[in-house]
Every structure is written in structure tokens, then in C-alpha cells.
Amino acid sequence: MPVGTQATVKALTPGDLRSAGAQMILGNTYHLNLRPTAERIARLGGLHRFMGWDGPILTDSGGFQVFSLAGLRRVDDDGVTFTSHHDGSSHRLTPERAMEIQALLGSDVAMALDQLVDPSLPRDQVAEAMDRTHRWAERSLSARGRADQAVFGIVQGGVDPELRRASVDAIRTLAFDGIAIGGLSVGESKAELAATLDVVADALGDDPRPRYLMGVGSPVDFFMAVERGVDLFDCVLPTRVARTGQVWTDAGRLNLRNSALQDDPGPIDPACACEACRNHSRAYLAHLFRARELLAYRLATVHNVTWTLELMRRLRASLADGSFNELRSEVVDAFGRTVK
Ligand SMILES: [Zn+2]
């Protein structure tokens, strides 16, 4: 899922997203509820109509952003009080309010409110946040507001194998439509991420519900997580790095600000069918980035989203035809180094 934080995947129109092959996108509850507010979006017909995207949308609960506001929030068993990063105004988020906001937005998949913590905190603090997440999960399901909206629960427990397993056991018994794996991609090592996904995969067993790994999305990470049963991802990485001039290709990362590209007449990636690769050269993109032209950000983002979604399509095909290991070797080889 490309990430559309402010009801837009930065620099792209819904038509660009469709051309790139996007099947589903993510919207951020925290940002949308502070501005323009969930009530205003509801009055304007819901998030799909507001942003002109008629495909599926998943909204997060807002918890991730709130708990990232170090020093600006206070958590208790009922919910969390936080200070807006816009104007310093005070807001309250509870499991019930998070569900209400997402019902107003009208997303296709809503997320239960969870409490995430730094996995390097003492074990009792990680356990306390996990237990609270389980109580909030039950309250989120009870507060479910619309029959046409799926709700996913979130597994926490840091990188402690026992806590992770306990969290999977608690969340999987609840009537969620999907299981999300949260609290990762927040500073743990790749080995800890992989080991934690092993624990989750083992504890979920043959549970048929979709599995969503929140906030993970480098090309190599996709393979590591898919190998451990993950179905769904969101990550700002492809769009964020595109705006700095970093594009992803079959040969690895390419920096469009590199002066060597100023005379390169070839496309970003000869195998890519996106608008940027079909119509423009690396030299032109290198010029646009140097001149800080707005088109640079759009074309680089079009490319990275198209390339990433095409990688996911190839990944799905490789699972079907048995070439997963081969494709993974190609990508690990390409992204283990930087070209040019
Ligand atoms: Zn391209």
C-alpha cells in the first residue's frame, strides 16, 4: 500500500496510482483528524470521494503518530491525551474515538488502537503496553461502527519472543478480519525483525486471515517478511526517498543527483513501463532535480511506486511458479550495493 498521509500519496494523482498498479492505499487517521478533521471529510462524502480514489483504503488508528510524540502525550488505561503538532491544542484518543474517526472517514479497513513502545525498554514496560493493547483491541471491536468496514487487530510485544507469542494468542482469539504485526521497524535490528516474524508466523499457524506488517518496506525486507507469511505492507520509503532523488531499479538504487547522470540519455530503468521511464532520460531527471523543478518529485515518485508494485507482482508470481529464491537473490544482490 502506497502511503497517502494527508489524503494524497505525495505528488501523485489517483490516476497516477492506478497507472502504477496500486490496489490499495493507506490514509493516516492522526493527520486527517487534526486537519481537515474526520467530521469535515464525512460531510464531504467520505475519504474516497474527498481524495478521488475509488479503490480500497486502509486507515491506521492514529496510535503510531501519537506514541511518536515523545513528551507531548500522556497515556492511561482509557486512552491517550496528546498535543497537536500543528497548534499545540489538546486532543484525546481512545479505542472508541479511533473507531469513530475511521467510520467517519469511511475506509475499507480500520485498525484497532494499540500502544506501541520502544522494544528496547525494560520488559515490564513492554508487557504493560502489550496488555493495554489487548484490552483496547476488545474495546475497538465493541465500538465497530459500520458493517462495510473490516477491522484488523494489532499484535505487539516488542522483540521478546514470549511476549510476542502471548500477544498473538490474545489477538488471534478476537473476531478481527485481519492480523497486523505492529511495533516493528522502530529501531530493532534486521535479525530481531526476522526472529520476531518467525515467532508470529509460528504462533499464527494456519490462521487464514490476512497478515499485515506495519511500516516495513525496503525491497529486501519484503522478501524476508513474505517468506514468513506476510501478505500486506505499507511504507513511506519508496515515496520519501524518491523526493530526495533516490530511485529503485532492477540494478539497485540510483541517485538522480549524481553528476555522472547529467549526460546519460537512457531511462531510469529500461525494464520499467512507468511514465518517467517511457518518456524521459536520466539526464532530464538529473537536470530537474538540480533545478528543483516540481516535476522531478512527481516523476521520481511515479517511478518508485510503479517499480515497487511491479516488484510485488513479480514476487506473487514467483510464489506461484517456484522462483521465489531466484528473485530474492536478484534483489538482494542489487540492493546490497548502490549503482553509480
Ligand atoms: Zn519507471
mmCIF file of C-alpha atoms and ligand atoms in Angstrom:
data_model
loop_
_atom_site.group_PDB
_atom_site.id
_atom_site.type_symbol
_atom_site.label_atom_id
_atom_site.label_comp_id
_atom_site.label_asym_id
_atom_site.label_seq_id
_atom_site.Cartn_x
_atom_site.Cartn_y
_atom_site.Cartn_z
ATOM 1 C CA MET A 1 0.000 0.000 0.000
ATOM 2 C CA PRO A 2 1.460 3.357 -1.009
ATOM 3 C CA VAL A 3 1.045 5.784 1.907
ATOM 4 C CA GLY A 4 -1.315 8.731 1.474
ATOM 5 C CA THR A 5 -0.715 10.553 4.747
ATOM 6 C CA GLN A 6 -2.676 13.739 4.014
ATOM 7 C CA ALA A 7 -5.320 12.165 1.731
ATOM 8 C CA THR A 8 -2.748 12.176 -1.073
ATOM 9 C CA VAL A 9 0.208 9.993 -1.933
ATOM 10 C CA LYS A 10 2.653 12.895 -2.168
ATOM 11 C CA ALA A 11 2.991 14.261 -5.728
ATOM 12 C CA LEU A 12 0.647 11.658 -7.300
ATOM 13 C CA THR A 13 -2.928 11.867 -8.572
ATOM 14 C CA PRO A 14 -5.312 8.914 -8.140
ATOM 15 C CA GLY A 15 -4.818 8.331 -11.889
ATOM 16 C CA ASP A 16 -1.053 8.044 -11.333
ATOM 17 C CA LEU A 17 -1.706 5.482 -8.586
ATOM 18 C CA ARG A 18 -3.975 3.429 -10.843
ATOM 19 C CA SER A 19 -1.384 3.521 -13.663
ATOM 20 C CA ALA A 20 1.266 2.417 -11.179
ATOM 21 C CA GLY A 21 -0.841 -0.639 -10.343
ATOM 22 C CA ALA A 22 -1.878 0.350 -6.808
ATOM 23 C CA GLN A 23 -4.601 -1.954 -5.467
ATOM 24 C CA MET A 24 -4.975 -0.328 -2.060
ATOM 25 C CA ILE A 25 -3.612 2.725 -0.285
ATOM 26 C CA LEU A 26 -3.178 3.874 3.313
ATOM 27 C CA GLY A 27 -4.522 7.038 4.943
ATOM 28 C CA ASN A 28 -3.299 8.406 8.281
ATOM 29 C CA THR A 29 -6.002 8.983 10.882
ATOM 30 C CA TYR A 30 -3.830 11.206 13.083
ATOM 31 C CA HIS A 31 -3.121 13.719 10.326
ATOM 32 C CA LEU A 32 -6.573 13.646 8.712
ATOM 33 C CA ASN A 33 -8.388 14.097 12.005
ATOM 34 C CA LEU A 34 -6.330 17.130 13.012
ATOM 35 C CA ARG A 35 -6.713 18.626 9.527
ATOM 36 C CA PRO A 36 -9.184 18.829 7.800
ATOM 37 C CA THR A 37 -10.912 16.680 10.538
ATOM 38 C CA ALA A 38 -12.841 13.429 10.149
ATOM 39 C CA GLU A 39 -16.184 15.221 10.570
ATOM 40 C CA ARG A 40 -15.443 17.541 7.620
ATOM 41 C CA ILE A 41 -14.352 14.635 5.406
ATOM 42 C CA ALA A 42 -17.565 12.776 6.368
ATOM 43 C CA ARG A 43 -19.681 15.824 5.418
ATOM 44 C CA LEU A 44 -17.884 15.885 2.053
ATOM 45 C CA GLY A 45 -18.826 12.271 1.345
ATOM 46 C CA GLY A 46 -16.019 10.303 2.988
ATOM 47 C CA LEU A 47 -12.335 9.832 2.252
ATOM 48 C CA HIS A 48 -12.763 8.047 -1.106
ATOM 49 C CA ARG A 49 -14.827 10.881 -2.588
ATOM 50 C CA PHE A 50 -12.748 13.583 -0.855
ATOM 51 C CA MET A 51 -9.492 12.434 -2.466
ATOM 52 C CA GLY A 52 -10.956 10.990 -5.670
ATOM 53 C CA TRP A 53 -9.705 7.435 -5.123
ATOM 54 C CA ASP A 54 -12.342 4.722 -5.564
ATOM 55 C CA GLY A 55 -10.086 1.776 -4.676
ATOM 56 C CA PRO A 56 -9.678 0.238 -1.223
ATOM 57 C CA ILE A 57 -8.266 2.387 1.603
ATOM 58 C CA LEU A 58 -6.829 1.223 4.927
ATOM 59 C CA THR A 59 -6.646 3.768 7.733
ATOM 60 C CA ASP A 60 -4.349 3.404 10.720
ATOM 61 C CA SER A 61 -5.692 4.138 14.201
ATOM 62 C CA GLY A 62 -3.548 7.209 14.794
ATOM 63 C CA GLY A 63 -1.709 5.420 17.574
ATOM 64 C CA PHE A 64 1.645 5.265 15.819
ATOM 65 C CA GLN A 65 1.867 9.042 15.348
ATOM 66 C CA VAL A 66 0.513 9.783 18.832
ATOM 67 C CA PHE A 67 3.018 7.499 20.506
ATOM 68 C CA SER A 68 5.791 9.039 18.391
ATOM 69 C CA LEU A 69 5.044 12.408 20.032
ATOM 70 C CA ALA A 70 7.583 11.979 22.830
ATOM 71 C CA GLY A 71 6.865 14.396 25.662
ATOM 72 C CA LEU A 72 3.624 15.568 24.054
ATOM 73 C CA ARG A 73 1.342 12.743 25.184
ATOM 74 C CA ARG A 74 0.085 11.081 28.329
ATOM 75 C CA VAL A 75 -1.321 7.554 28.295
ATOM 76 C CA ASP A 76 -3.749 5.978 30.765
ATOM 77 C CA ASP A 77 -5.863 2.846 30.636
ATOM 78 C CA ASP A 78 -8.753 4.634 28.956
ATOM 79 C CA GLY A 79 -6.757 6.247 26.150
ATOM 80 C CA VAL A 80 -4.116 8.815 25.336
ATOM 81 C CA THR A 81 -4.116 12.618 25.568
ATOM 82 C CA PHE A 82 -1.794 14.395 23.181
ATOM 83 C CA THR A 83 -0.815 17.818 21.936
ATOM 84 C CA SER A 84 -1.302 18.668 18.252
ATOM 85 C CA HIS A 85 1.945 19.222 16.360
ATOM 86 C CA HIS A 86 0.127 21.982 14.400
ATOM 87 C CA ASP A 87 -1.105 24.386 17.046
ATOM 88 C CA GLY A 88 -0.438 22.876 20.479
ATOM 89 C CA SER A 89 -4.151 22.147 21.071
ATOM 90 C CA SER A 90 -5.016 19.191 23.305
ATOM 91 C CA HIS A 91 -6.737 16.062 21.917
ATOM 92 C CA ARG A 92 -7.942 12.770 23.314
ATOM 93 C CA LEU A 93 -7.727 9.419 21.508
ATOM 94 C CA THR A 94 -9.467 6.335 22.928
ATOM 95 C CA PRO A 95 -10.148 2.994 21.221
ATOM 96 C CA GLU A 96 -13.763 4.112 20.725
ATOM 97 C CA ARG A 97 -12.829 7.511 19.266
ATOM 98 C CA ALA A 98 -10.257 5.922 16.919
ATOM 99 C CA MET A 99 -13.011 3.642 15.570
ATOM 100 C CA GLU A 100 -15.445 6.557 15.302
ATOM 101 C CA ILE A 101 -12.930 8.643 13.324
ATOM 102 C CA GLN A 102 -12.262 5.756 10.932
ATOM 103 C CA ALA A 103 -16.013 5.158 10.491
ATOM 104 C CA LEU A 104 -16.387 8.851 9.580
ATOM 105 C CA LEU A 105 -13.519 8.591 7.083
ATOM 106 C CA GLY A 106 -15.238 5.508 5.636
ATOM 107 C CA SER A 107 -12.091 3.482 4.989
ATOM 108 C CA ASP A 108 -12.433 -0.134 3.871
ATOM 109 C CA VAL A 109 -10.120 -1.411 6.610
ATOM 110 C CA ALA A 110 -9.878 0.191 10.055
ATOM 111 C CA MET A 111 -7.145 -0.545 12.582
ATOM 112 C CA ALA A 112 -7.660 -1.089 16.320
ATOM 113 C CA LEU A 113 -5.911 1.417 18.590
ATOM 114 C CA ASP A 114 -2.745 -0.065 20.061
ATOM 115 C CA GLN A 115 0.046 1.172 22.323
ATOM 116 C CA LEU A 116 3.459 0.759 20.830
ATOM 117 C CA VAL A 117 6.646 1.243 22.798
ATOM 118 C CA ASP A 118 10.351 1.205 22.070
ATOM 119 C CA PRO A 119 11.216 -2.519 22.117
ATOM 120 C CA SER A 120 14.458 -1.729 23.968
ATOM 121 C CA LEU A 121 12.505 -0.571 27.070
ATOM 122 C CA PRO A 122 12.508 -2.808 30.184
ATOM 123 C CA ARG A 123 10.402 -5.950 29.759
ATOM 124 C CA ASP A 124 7.718 -4.917 32.277
ATOM 125 C CA GLN A 125 7.033 -1.724 30.328
ATOM 126 C CA VAL A 126 6.769 -3.614 27.023
ATOM 127 C CA ALA A 127 4.423 -6.109 28.745
ATOM 128 C CA GLU A 128 2.268 -3.341 30.232
ATOM 129 C CA ALA A 129 1.783 -1.694 26.815
ATOM 130 C CA MET A 130 1.012 -5.094 25.296
ATOM 131 C CA ASP A 131 -1.658 -5.892 27.915
ATOM 132 C CA ARG A 132 -3.208 -2.476 27.365
ATOM 133 C CA THR A 133 -3.178 -3.123 23.595
ATOM 134 C CA HIS A 134 -5.158 -6.337 24.180
ATOM 135 C CA ARG A 135 -7.798 -4.535 26.292
ATOM 136 C CA TRP A 136 -8.014 -1.781 23.684
ATOM 137 C CA ALA A 137 -8.387 -4.431 20.955
ATOM 138 C CA GLU A 138 -11.553 -5.769 22.609
ATOM 139 C CA ARG A 139 -12.924 -2.252 23.071
ATOM 140 C CA SER A 140 -12.158 -1.428 19.414
ATOM 141 C CA LEU A 141 -14.172 -4.424 18.240
ATOM 142 C CA SER A 142 -17.077 -3.495 20.534
ATOM 143 C CA ALA A 143 -17.008 0.036 19.098
ATOM 144 C CA ARG A 144 -17.108 -1.181 15.494
ATOM 145 C CA GLY A 145 -19.411 1.289 13.784
ATOM 146 C CA ARG A 146 -20.166 0.036 10.284
ATOM 147 C CA ALA A 147 -20.774 -3.339 8.732
ATOM 148 C CA ASP A 148 -18.996 -2.422 5.482
ATOM 149 C CA GLN A 149 -15.653 -1.835 7.206
ATOM 150 C CA ALA A 150 -13.167 -4.587 8.052
ATOM 151 C CA VAL A 151 -11.220 -4.235 11.311
ATOM 152 C CA PHE A 152 -7.688 -5.523 11.884
ATOM 153 C CA GLY A 153 -6.184 -6.193 15.314
ATOM 154 C CA ILE A 154 -2.537 -5.463 16.080
ATOM 155 C CA VAL A 155 -0.015 -7.778 17.707
ATOM 156 C CA GLN A 156 2.557 -6.063 19.968
ATOM 157 C CA GLY A 157 5.120 -7.437 22.445
ATOM 158 C CA GLY A 158 8.350 -5.836 21.237
ATOM 159 C CA VAL A 159 11.113 -8.240 20.244
ATOM 160 C CA ASP A 160 10.635 -10.510 23.284
ATOM 161 C CA PRO A 161 9.632 -13.955 21.910
ATOM 162 C CA GLU A 162 7.429 -14.857 24.901
ATOM 163 C CA LEU A 163 5.575 -11.542 24.855
ATOM 164 C CA ARG A 164 5.105 -11.687 21.066
ATOM 165 C CA ARG A 165 3.681 -15.181 21.310
ATOM 166 C CA ALA A 166 1.347 -14.126 24.146
ATOM 167 C CA SER A 167 0.196 -11.156 22.056
ATOM 168 C CA VAL A 168 -0.550 -13.310 19.008
ATOM 169 C CA ASP A 169 -2.511 -15.702 21.238
ATOM 170 C CA ALA A 170 -4.568 -12.811 22.660
ATOM 171 C CA ILE A 171 -5.290 -11.058 19.348
ATOM 172 C CA ARG A 172 -5.994 -14.153 17.255
ATOM 173 C CA THR A 173 -8.856 -15.237 19.539
ATOM 174 C CA LEU A 174 -10.726 -11.993 18.786
ATOM 175 C CA ALA A 175 -13.102 -11.585 15.824
ATOM 176 C CA PHE A 176 -10.800 -9.405 13.718
ATOM 177 C CA ASP A 177 -10.835 -9.616 9.915
ATOM 178 C CA GLY A 178 -7.039 -9.457 9.690
ATOM 179 C CA ILE A 179 -3.969 -9.556 11.915
ATOM 180 C CA ALA A 180 -1.416 -6.743 11.877
ATOM 181 C CA ILE A 181 2.100 -7.020 13.243
ATOM 182 C CA GLY A 182 2.966 -3.732 14.918
ATOM 183 C CA GLY A 183 5.771 -2.238 16.958
ATOM 184 C CA LEU A 184 8.475 -3.146 14.449
ATOM 185 C CA SER A 185 10.603 -1.068 12.106
ATOM 186 C CA VAL A 186 11.256 1.216 15.086
ATOM 187 C CA GLY A 187 14.983 0.697 15.542
ATOM 188 C CA GLU A 188 15.339 -3.051 16.096
ATOM 189 C CA SER A 189 17.993 -4.964 14.118
ATOM 190 C CA LYS A 190 17.144 -6.923 10.957
ATOM 191 C CA ALA A 191 17.918 -10.118 12.880
ATOM 192 C CA GLU A 192 15.433 -9.135 15.626
ATOM 193 C CA LEU A 193 12.806 -8.273 12.998
ATOM 194 C CA ALA A 194 13.233 -11.651 11.289
ATOM 195 C CA ALA A 195 13.234 -13.573 14.591
ATOM 196 C CA THR A 196 10.069 -11.769 15.728
ATOM 197 C CA LEU A 197 8.309 -12.559 12.438
ATOM 198 C CA ASP A 198 9.300 -16.218 12.916
ATOM 199 C CA VAL A 199 7.603 -16.205 16.332
ATOM 200 C CA VAL A 200 4.463 -14.569 14.911
ATOM 201 C CA ALA A 201 4.295 -16.986 11.957
ATOM 202 C CA ASP A 202 4.669 -19.971 14.262
ATOM 203 C CA ALA A 203 2.048 -18.699 16.726
ATOM 204 C CA LEU A 204 -0.474 -17.854 13.958
ATOM 205 C CA GLY A 205 -0.066 -21.303 12.409
ATOM 206 C CA ASP A 206 -2.650 -21.841 9.677
ATOM 207 C CA ASP A 207 -4.854 -18.885 10.653
ATOM 208 C CA PRO A 208 -6.338 -17.894 7.265
ATOM 209 C CA ARG A 209 -6.723 -14.151 7.890
ATOM 210 C CA PRO A 210 -4.536 -11.639 6.013
ATOM 211 C CA ARG A 211 -1.316 -10.641 7.797
ATOM 212 C CA TYR A 212 -0.145 -7.048 7.610
ATOM 213 C CA LEU A 213 3.355 -5.947 8.615
ATOM 214 C CA MET A 214 3.090 -2.273 9.517
ATOM 215 C CA GLY A 215 5.692 0.252 8.379
ATOM 216 C CA VAL A 216 8.116 -2.134 6.687
ATOM 217 C CA GLY A 217 9.041 -1.717 3.071
ATOM 218 C CA SER A 218 12.555 -1.884 1.697
ATOM 219 C CA PRO A 219 12.875 -4.237 -1.296
ATOM 220 C CA VAL A 220 14.955 -6.770 0.671
ATOM 221 C CA ASP A 221 12.594 -6.600 3.696
ATOM 222 C CA PHE A 222 9.631 -7.620 1.502
ATOM 223 C CA PHE A 223 11.271 -10.962 0.746
ATOM 224 C CA MET A 224 12.251 -11.581 4.355
ATOM 225 C CA ALA A 225 8.672 -10.920 5.507
ATOM 226 C CA VAL A 226 6.825 -12.688 2.669
ATOM 227 C CA GLU A 227 8.933 -15.765 3.376
ATOM 228 C CA ARG A 228 7.447 -15.596 6.901
ATOM 229 C CA GLY A 229 3.854 -15.362 5.711
ATOM 230 C CA VAL A 230 3.212 -11.611 5.465
ATOM 231 C CA ASP A 231 0.607 -10.548 2.856
ATOM 232 C CA LEU A 232 0.336 -6.793 3.177
ATOM 233 C CA PHE A 233 2.757 -3.890 3.645
ATOM 234 C CA ASP A 234 2.754 -0.134 3.901
ATOM 235 C CA CYS A 235 5.810 2.060 3.857
ATOM 236 C CA VAL A 236 6.636 5.672 3.069
ATOM 237 C CA LEU A 237 10.124 4.686 1.924
ATOM 238 C CA PRO A 238 9.553 4.464 -1.882
ATOM 239 C CA THR A 239 7.871 7.883 -1.993
ATOM 240 C CA ARG A 240 10.082 9.572 0.613
ATOM 241 C CA VAL A 241 13.396 8.577 -0.974
ATOM 242 C CA ALA A 242 12.049 9.476 -4.442
ATOM 243 C CA ARG A 243 11.731 13.099 -3.355
ATOM 244 C CA THR A 244 15.435 13.115 -2.437
ATOM 245 C CA GLY A 245 16.331 11.800 -5.913
ATOM 246 C CA GLN A 246 16.837 8.141 -4.972
ATOM 247 C CA VAL A 247 15.129 5.750 -7.385
ATOM 248 C CA TRP A 248 14.906 1.964 -7.170
ATOM 249 C CA THR A 249 15.747 -0.158 -10.210
ATOM 250 C CA ASP A 250 16.366 -3.802 -11.112
ATOM 251 C CA ALA A 251 20.091 -2.940 -10.780
ATOM 252 C CA GLY A 252 19.680 -1.374 -7.311
ATOM 253 C CA ARG A 253 19.468 2.187 -6.014
ATOM 254 C CA LEU A 254 20.280 5.093 -8.302
ATOM 255 C CA ASN A 255 20.825 8.685 -7.157
ATOM 256 C CA LEU A 256 19.430 11.136 -9.717
ATOM 257 C CA ARG A 257 21.514 13.941 -8.194
ATOM 258 C CA ASN A 258 24.696 12.141 -9.226
ATOM 259 C CA SER A 259 26.561 14.390 -11.691
ATOM 260 C CA ALA A 260 27.530 11.379 -13.841
ATOM 261 C CA LEU A 261 23.858 11.076 -14.897
ATOM 262 C CA GLN A 262 23.736 14.553 -16.471
ATOM 263 C CA ASP A 263 24.873 13.065 -19.799
ATOM 264 C CA ASP A 264 23.002 9.738 -19.566
ATOM 265 C CA PRO A 265 20.341 9.503 -22.311
ATOM 266 C CA GLY A 266 18.872 6.209 -21.038
ATOM 267 C CA PRO A 267 15.762 5.769 -18.871
ATOM 268 C CA ILE A 268 15.877 5.273 -15.078
ATOM 269 C CA ASP A 269 15.208 1.559 -15.607
ATOM 270 C CA PRO A 270 14.936 0.095 -19.137
ATOM 271 C CA ALA A 271 12.641 -2.667 -17.829
ATOM 272 C CA CYS A 272 10.147 -0.223 -16.246
ATOM 273 C CA ALA A 273 6.961 0.826 -18.084
ATOM 274 C CA CYS A 274 6.200 3.923 -15.973
ATOM 275 C CA GLU A 275 5.617 7.387 -17.425
ATOM 276 C CA ALA A 276 9.074 8.588 -16.338
ATOM 277 C CA CYS A 277 10.894 5.642 -17.929
ATOM 278 C CA ARG A 278 8.809 5.653 -21.114
ATOM 279 C CA ASN A 279 9.248 9.345 -21.855
ATOM 280 C CA HIS A 280 12.309 10.741 -20.113
ATOM 281 C CA SER A 281 16.041 10.225 -19.711
ATOM 282 C CA ARG A 282 18.190 10.028 -16.590
ATOM 283 C CA ALA A 283 19.844 13.207 -17.877
ATOM 284 C CA TYR A 284 16.497 15.046 -17.885
ATOM 285 C CA LEU A 285 15.633 13.834 -14.361
ATOM 286 C CA ALA A 286 19.127 14.789 -13.144
ATOM 287 C CA HIS A 287 18.539 18.277 -14.578
ATOM 288 C CA LEU A 288 15.069 18.596 -12.969
ATOM 289 C CA PHE A 289 16.449 17.684 -9.531
ATOM 290 C CA ARG A 290 19.304 20.183 -9.885
ATOM 291 C CA ALA A 291 16.854 22.892 -10.937
ATOM 292 C CA ARG A 292 14.490 21.884 -8.097
ATOM 293 C CA GLU A 293 11.623 21.645 -10.594
ATOM 294 C CA LEU A 294 8.367 20.224 -9.182
ATOM 295 C CA LEU A 295 8.166 17.660 -11.998
ATOM 296 C CA ALA A 296 11.281 15.963 -10.588
ATOM 297 C CA TYR A 297 9.386 14.877 -7.459
ATOM 298 C CA ARG A 298 6.381 13.624 -9.414
ATOM 299 C CA LEU A 299 8.343 11.610 -11.989
ATOM 300 C CA ALA A 300 10.684 10.053 -9.415
ATOM 301 C CA THR A 301 7.671 9.120 -7.231
ATOM 302 C CA VAL A 302 5.739 7.698 -10.211
ATOM 303 C CA HIS A 303 8.764 5.536 -10.952
ATOM 304 C CA ASN A 304 9.397 4.279 -7.413
ATOM 305 C CA VAL A 305 5.745 3.421 -6.752
ATOM 306 C CA THR A 306 5.442 1.681 -10.143
ATOM 307 C CA TRP A 307 8.688 -0.231 -9.655
ATOM 308 C CA THR A 308 7.776 -1.286 -6.092
ATOM 309 C CA LEU A 309 4.295 -2.505 -7.047
ATOM 310 C CA GLU A 310 5.756 -4.332 -10.049
ATOM 311 C CA LEU A 311 8.244 -5.984 -7.672
ATOM 312 C CA MET A 312 5.308 -7.158 -5.529
ATOM 313 C CA ARG A 313 3.581 -8.521 -8.651
ATOM 314 C CA ARG A 314 6.758 -10.411 -9.610
ATOM 315 C CA LEU A 315 7.036 -11.629 -6.018
ATOM 316 C CA ARG A 316 3.474 -13.040 -6.105
ATOM 317 C CA ALA A 317 4.216 -14.715 -9.464
ATOM 318 C CA SER A 318 7.446 -16.202 -8.075
ATOM 319 C CA LEU A 319 5.497 -17.837 -5.225
ATOM 320 C CA ALA A 320 3.165 -19.393 -7.791
ATOM 321 C CA ASP A 321 5.878 -20.699 -10.141
ATOM 322 C CA GLY A 322 8.525 -21.634 -7.568
ATOM 323 C CA SER A 323 11.116 -18.985 -8.493
ATOM 324 C CA PHE A 324 10.963 -17.072 -5.162
ATOM 325 C CA ASN A 325 14.556 -17.848 -4.132
ATOM 326 C CA GLU A 326 15.884 -16.849 -7.534
ATOM 327 C CA LEU A 327 14.062 -13.499 -7.492
ATOM 328 C CA ARG A 328 15.140 -12.850 -3.897
ATOM 329 C CA SER A 329 18.806 -13.448 -4.850
ATOM 330 C CA GLU A 330 18.496 -10.940 -7.684
ATOM 331 C CA VAL A 331 17.020 -8.267 -5.421
ATOM 332 C CA VAL A 332 19.376 -8.905 -2.504
ATOM 333 C CA ASP A 333 22.298 -8.718 -4.932
ATOM 334 C CA ALA A 334 21.037 -5.444 -6.463
ATOM 335 C CA PHE A 335 20.159 -3.733 -3.179
ATOM 336 C CA GLY A 336 23.211 -4.888 -1.314
ATOM 337 C CA ARG A 337 25.080 -2.262 -3.327
ATOM 338 C CA THR A 338 24.430 1.135 -4.875
ATOM 339 C CA VAL A 339 24.815 1.621 -8.614
ATOM 340 C CA LYS A 340 26.564 4.753 -9.886
HETATM 341 ZN ZN ZN B 1 9.989 3.765 -14.197
#
